[in-house]
PDB file of C-alpha atoms in Angstrom:
ATOM      1  CA  MET A1113      10.031  13.669  -2.636  1.00 77.00           C
ATOM      2  CA  PRO A1114      10.785  10.288  -1.051  1.00 91.00           C
ATOM      3  CA  TYR A1115       8.100   7.612  -0.830  1.00 93.00           C
ATOM      4  CA  THR A1116       7.556   4.469   1.168  1.00 92.00           C
ATOM      5  CA  PHE A1117       5.851   1.195   0.257  1.00 96.00           C
ATOM      6  CA  ASP A1118       4.922  -1.672   2.534  1.00 96.00           C
ATOM      7  CA  LEU A1119       2.688  -4.718   2.558  1.00 97.00           C
ATOM      8  CA  VAL A1120       0.354  -4.310   5.521  1.00 96.00           C
ATOM      9  CA  GLY A1121      -2.054  -7.238   5.569  1.00 96.00           C
ATOM     10  CA  VAL A1122      -4.735  -9.395   4.048  1.00 97.00           C
ATOM     11  CA  SER A1123      -8.325  -8.211   3.975  1.00 96.00           C
ATOM     12  CA  PRO A1124     -11.657  -9.553   2.768  1.00 96.00           C
ATOM     13  CA  ILE A1125     -12.617  -7.766  -0.439  1.00 95.00           C
ATOM     14  CA  LEU A1126     -15.775  -6.195   1.015  1.00 93.00           C
ATOM     15  CA  SER A1127     -13.955  -4.917   4.092  1.00 93.00           C
ATOM     16  CA  PHE A1128     -11.299  -3.312   1.928  1.00 92.00           C
ATOM     17  CA  PHE A1129     -13.972  -1.774  -0.304  1.00 91.00           C
ATOM     18  CA  TYR A1130     -15.830  -0.260   2.675  1.00 86.00           C
ATOM     19  CA  GLN A1131     -12.590   1.036   4.181  1.00 85.00           C
ATOM     20  CA  GLN A1132     -11.693   2.690   0.880  1.00 82.00           C
ATOM     21  CA  GLN A1133     -15.118   4.348   0.789  1.00 81.00           C
ATOM     22  CA  GLU A1134     -14.540   5.775   4.273  1.00 78.00           C
ATOM     23  CA  LEU A1135     -11.084   7.009   3.327  1.00 71.00           C
ATOM     24  CA  ASN A1136     -12.491   8.696   0.217  1.00 71.00           C
ATOM     25  CA  GLU A1137     -14.811  10.742   2.432  1.00 72.00           C
ATOM     26  CA  GLN A1138     -11.819  12.125   4.339  1.00 71.00           C
ATOM     27  CA  PRO A1139      -8.903  11.691   1.932  1.00 64.00           C
ATOM     28  CA  ALA A1140      -5.390  11.796   3.319  1.00 68.00           C
ATOM     29  CA  PRO A1141      -3.247  13.623   0.768  1.00 75.00           C
ATOM     30  CA  GLY A1142      -0.079  11.636   1.329  1.00 86.00           C
ATOM     31  CA  VAL A1143      -1.134   8.005   1.600  1.00 88.00           C
ATOM     32  CA  GLU A1144      -2.912   5.434  -0.527  1.00 90.00           C
ATOM     33  CA  TYR A1145      -3.889   1.848   0.243  1.00 92.00           C
ATOM     34  CA  LEU A1146      -3.821  -0.667  -2.599  1.00 94.00           C
ATOM     35  CA  GLY A1147      -5.542  -4.039  -2.694  1.00 95.00           C
ATOM     36  CA  ASN A1148      -4.569  -6.811  -5.089  1.00 95.00           C
ATOM     37  CA  ARG A1149      -5.584 -10.433  -5.495  1.00 96.00           C
ATOM     38  CA  LYS A1150      -2.027 -11.399  -6.457  1.00 95.00           C
ATOM     39  CA  CYS A1151       1.227 -10.867  -4.620  1.00 96.00           C
ATOM     40  CA  THR A1152       3.374  -9.902  -7.579  1.00 96.00           C
ATOM     41  CA  LEU A1153       5.596  -6.975  -8.375  1.00 97.00           C
ATOM     42  CA  ASP A1154       3.734  -6.358 -11.637  1.00 96.00           C
ATOM     43  CA  THR A1155       0.326  -5.980  -9.985  1.00 96.00           C
ATOM     44  CA  PHE A1156       1.605  -3.436  -7.476  1.00 96.00           C
ATOM     45  CA  ILE A1157       3.498  -1.482 -10.129  1.00 96.00           C
ATOM     46  CA  GLU A1158       0.274  -1.255 -12.148  1.00 95.00           C
ATOM     47  CA  SER A1159      -1.572  -0.055  -9.041  1.00 94.00           C
ATOM     48  CA  VAL A1160       0.921   2.680  -8.161  1.00 93.00           C
ATOM     49  CA  GLN A1161       1.062   3.828 -11.770  1.00 94.00           C
ATOM     50  CA  THR A1162      -2.684   4.401 -11.550  1.00 91.00           C
ATOM     51  CA  VAL A1163      -2.819   6.275  -8.235  1.00 87.00           C
ATOM     52  CA  SER A1164       0.403   8.287  -8.424  1.00 79.00           C
ATOM     53  CA  PRO A1165      -0.731  10.819 -11.056  1.00 86.00           C
ATOM     54  CA  GLN A1166      -4.010  11.343  -9.167  1.00 81.00           C
ATOM     55  CA  ARG A1167      -2.007  12.186  -6.055  1.00 85.00           C
ATOM     56  CA  GLY A1168       0.451  14.427  -7.865  1.00 87.00           C
ATOM     57  CA  TRP A1169       3.258  12.019  -7.054  1.00 91.00           C
ATOM     58  CA  ASN A1170       6.294  11.369  -9.221  1.00 92.00           C
ATOM     59  CA  VAL A1171       5.318   8.072 -10.861  1.00 94.00           C
ATOM     60  CA  ASP A1172       8.894   6.995 -11.595  1.00 95.00           C
ATOM     61  CA  GLN A1173       9.985   7.546  -7.985  1.00 95.00           C
ATOM     62  CA  VAL A1174       6.991   5.646  -6.622  1.00 95.00           C
ATOM     63  CA  VAL A1175       7.632   2.740  -8.996  1.00 96.00           C
ATOM     64  CA  ASP A1176      11.311   2.736  -7.954  1.00 97.00           C
ATOM     65  CA  THR A1177      10.207   2.597  -4.305  1.00 96.00           C
ATOM     66  CA  VAL A1178       8.028  -0.451  -4.993  1.00 97.00           C
ATOM     67  CA  ILE A1179      10.833  -2.174  -6.907  1.00 97.00           C
ATOM     68  CA  ASN A1180      13.332  -1.450  -4.113  1.00 97.00           C
ATOM     69  CA  PHE A1181      10.911  -2.896  -1.578  1.00 97.00           C
ATOM     70  CA  TRP A1182      10.520  -6.017  -3.716  1.00 97.00           C
ATOM     71  CA  MET A1183      14.280  -6.425  -4.100  1.00 97.00           C
ATOM     72  CA  ASN A1184      15.038  -6.025  -0.382  1.00 97.00           C
ATOM     73  CA  ASN A1185      12.151  -7.755   1.390  1.00 97.00           C
ATOM     74  CA  ALA A1186      11.867 -11.268  -0.031  1.00 96.00           C
ATOM     75  CA  GLU A1187      11.046 -12.800   3.357  1.00 97.00           C
ATOM     76  CA  SER A1188       8.201 -10.359   4.026  1.00 96.00           C
ATOM     77  CA  ILE A1189       6.828 -10.804   0.511  1.00 97.00           C
ATOM     78  CA  GLN A1190       6.842 -14.585   0.862  1.00 97.00           C
ATOM     79  CA  TYR A1191       5.120 -14.301   4.248  1.00 97.00           C
ATOM     80  CA  TRP A1192       2.294 -12.151   2.865  1.00 97.00           C
ATOM     81  CA  LYS A1193       1.993 -14.248  -0.295  1.00 97.00           C
ATOM     82  CA  THR A1194       1.443 -17.322   1.872  1.00 97.00           C
ATOM     83  CA  ARG A1195      -1.094 -15.481   4.083  1.00 97.00           C
ATOM     84  CA  LEU A1196      -2.995 -14.388   0.972  1.00 97.00           C
ATOM     85  CA  GLU A1197      -3.075 -17.936  -0.399  1.00 96.00           C
ATOM     86  CA  ASP A1198      -4.220 -19.277   3.001  1.00 96.00           C
ATOM     87  CA  ALA A1199      -6.994 -16.667   3.181  1.00 96.00           C
ATOM     88  CA  GLY A1200      -8.652 -17.727  -0.076  1.00 92.00           C
ATOM     89  CA  GLN A1201      -9.925 -16.045  -3.200  1.00 92.00           C
ATOM     90  CA  GLU A1202     -12.283 -13.592  -1.487  1.00 95.00           C
ATOM     91  CA  ASN A1203      -9.351 -11.668  -0.004  1.00 97.00           C
ATOM     92  CA  LEU A1204      -6.865  -9.044  -1.099  1.00 97.00           C
ATOM     93  CA  LEU A1205      -3.291  -8.298  -0.166  1.00 97.00           C
ATOM     94  CA  VAL A1206      -3.210  -4.710   1.075  1.00 97.00           C
ATOM     95  CA  ALA A1207      -0.222  -2.421   0.612  1.00 97.00           C
ATOM     96  CA  ARG A1208       0.410   1.165   1.641  1.00 93.00           C
ATOM     97  CA  VAL A1209       2.251   3.675  -0.503  1.00 93.00           C
ATOM     98  CA  ALA A1210       2.873   7.078   0.983  1.00 91.00           C
ATOM     99  CA  ASP A1211       4.774  10.297   0.803  1.00 88.00           C
ATOM    100  CA  LEU A1212       7.419   9.646   3.460  1.00 82.00           C
ATOM    101  CA  LYS A1213       7.199  13.150   4.913  1.00 84.00           C
ATOM    102  CA  PHE A1214       3.411  12.909   5.275  1.00 77.00           C
ATOM    103  CA  LEU A1215       3.633   9.485   6.918  1.00 75.00           C
ATOM    104  CA  ARG A1216       6.375  10.644   9.305  1.00 75.00           C
ATOM    105  CA  ASN A1217       4.286  13.692  10.321  1.00 76.00           C
ATOM    106  CA  THR A1218       1.243  11.471  10.875  1.00 74.00           C
ATOM    107  CA  PHE A1219       3.170   9.090  13.132  1.00 73.00           C
ATOM    108  CA  GLU A1220       4.764  11.951  15.057  1.00 75.00           C
ATOM    109  CA  SER A1221       1.353  13.542  15.657  1.00 76.00           C
ATOM    110  CA  LEU A1222       0.195  10.272  17.222  1.00 77.00           C
ATOM    111  CA  LEU A1223       3.007  10.506  19.753  1.00 80.00           C
ATOM    112  CA  GLU A1224       2.292  14.090  20.796  1.00 72.00           C
ATOM    113  CA  PHE A1225       0.373  14.621  23.999  1.00 57.00           C
TER     114      PHE A1225
END
């Protein structure tokens, strides 16, 4: 099963916490949002290693997806690292990891009339 990983923004810690609580009430089976105080490969690998087994995802494939993102998106990573530093210590860098098929179906359903 292919996966996707992307950095999606910077969020205040409390906002991210409340959003996660709302998502837990109506869990989406194919997507997970991760918040970290640091913009490093290691912190996101640790995060996906934690959530992948809970989701029934192949941990090695998810980790490979994160590593591939890190290897191929240096400009984006630097951009978000700078935004996180500018935002201050009370903020998190938010990333999305998802089952690619689930995410594709979700986006396609948004386009249907």
